[in-house]
Amino acid sequence: MPDDFLNKLQNLGSDEDGIAERVLEAGAEVVESKVRSNLASVIGRGTKTESRSTGQLLSALGVSGVRLDREGNHNVKIGFAEGRTDGESNAKLANILEYGKHGQPAKPFLKPAKSASKAAAIEAMKQQFEKEVKGR
C-alpha cells in the first residue's frame, strides 16, 4: 500500500466506523438526489389517461441509516418506506414504473440513476473521506 494512504489510515484513530458512516451517507445523498429527480420525471409521463399520482411514492423515497451486515461491512440503502394511505405497496408501484406491466410500458428511473450518479457518488465519498482525514 502507498505510504500516504497508510499514514491517512493511521490518523483516523478509533472512529473508523463513524467515518465510514459519514462517507457512505455522502455518497448516498448524491444517488438519492438522482433517483428522486428521475422518479419525478417519469411519474405521470406518457399515460393514456390522466395521472392519478398522489405524491406518496416520491415522498416515501429515502436513505436508510448505515448498518453493518453479517460480514462486518457497512451498508446504506436507498428505497421506499411503506405505509400508503391507499393500502398499496410503494415497492410494488416502483417496480411497475421501473419494469412496466401489461399495457404499461417501463419507465426506468432506478437503473439510469445508478449509472448516472456512480462517478459523482464516488467523488463525494472521496471528498468526505479527505475531509475526515484532514480534520484529525
Coordinates of N, CA, C and O in Angstrom, one line a residue, residues 24-25 37 39 43 51 54-55 61 64 66 70-71 79 88 92 95 105 107 115 121 126 128 132-134:
L24 N -20.3 7.0 3.6 CA -21.4 6.3 2.9 C -22.6 7.3 2.7 O -23.3 7.3 1.7
E25 N -22.9 8.0 3.8 CA -24.0 8.9 3.7 C -23.8 10.0 2.6 O -24.7 10.4 2.0
S37 N -34.9 12.8 -8.7 CA -35.1 13.6 -9.9 C -35.6 12.7 -11.0 O -36.6 13.1 -11.7
L39 N -37.3 9.9 -10.8 CA -38.6 9.4 -10.4 C -39.7 10.5 -10.7 O -40.7 10.3 -11.3
I43 N -43.0 10.0 -13.3 CA -44.4 9.8 -12.8 C -45.3 10.7 -13.6 O -45.1 11.9 -13.8
S51 N -53.0 11.3 -15.0 CA -52.2 10.7 -14.0 C -53.0 10.7 -12.6 O -53.7 11.7 -12.3
T54 N -50.5 10.5 -6.4 CA -50.8 11.2 -5.1 C -49.6 11.9 -4.5 O -49.7 12.6 -3.5
G55 N -48.4 11.6 -5.0 CA -47.1 12.1 -4.5 C -46.6 11.3 -3.4 O -45.5 11.5 -2.8
L61 N -39.6 8.0 -0.8 CA -38.2 7.8 -1.1 C -37.2 8.3 -0.1 O -37.4 9.4 0.4
S64 N -31.7 4.8 4.0 CA -31.7 4.1 5.3 C -30.5 4.6 6.1 O -29.5 5.2 5.6
V66 N -27.0 3.8 8.1 CA -25.9 2.9 7.8 C -26.0 1.7 8.8 O -26.1 1.9 10.0
R70 N -23.6 -9.1 8.2 CA -23.0 -10.2 8.9 C -21.5 -10.3 8.8 O -20.8 -10.8 9.7
E71 N -21.0 -9.8 7.6 CA -19.6 -9.9 7.4 C -18.8 -8.6 8.0 O -17.6 -8.5 7.8
G79 N -34.3 3.6 -0.9 CA -35.5 2.9 -1.2 C -36.8 3.6 -0.8 O -36.7 4.8 -0.4
E88 N -51.8 0.3 -1.0 CA -50.8 -0.3 -2.0 C -49.4 -0.3 -1.4 O -49.2 0.2 -0.3
K92 N -44.1 -2.1 -4.8 CA -44.8 -2.7 -6.0 C -44.9 -1.6 -7.0 O -44.7 -1.8 -8.2
N95 N -41.7 -0.8 -8.7 CA -41.3 -1.9 -9.6 C -42.1 -1.8 -10.9 O -41.6 -2.0 -12.0
P105 N -45.9 0.6 -20.4 CA -44.5 0.4 -20.7 C -43.6 0.8 -19.5 O -44.0 1.6 -18.6
K107 N -40.8 2.6 -17.4 CA -40.3 3.9 -17.3 C -39.1 3.9 -16.3 O -39.2 4.3 -15.1
S115 N -26.5 4.4 -12.8 CA -25.4 4.6 -13.8 C -24.9 6.1 -13.8 O -23.8 6.4 -13.9
A121 N -21.1 10.0 -6.9 CA -21.2 9.4 -5.6 C -19.8 9.1 -5.1 O -19.4 9.3 -3.9
K126 N -15.1 10.3 -1.7 CA -13.6 10.6 -1.6 C -13.4 11.9 -0.9 O -12.6 12.1 0.0
Q128 N -15.5 13.4 1.2 CA -15.8 13.3 2.6 C -14.7 12.6 3.4 O -14.4 13.0 4.5
E132 N -12.6 14.1 6.5 CA -12.4 13.4 7.7 C -10.9 13.3 8.1 O -10.6 13.5 9.3
V133 N -10.1 13.0 7.2 CA -8.7 12.8 7.4 C -8.0 14.1 7.8 O -7.2 14.1 8.7
K134 N -8.4 15.2 7.1 CA -7.8 16.5 7.4 C -8.2 17.0 8.7 O -7.5 17.8 9.3

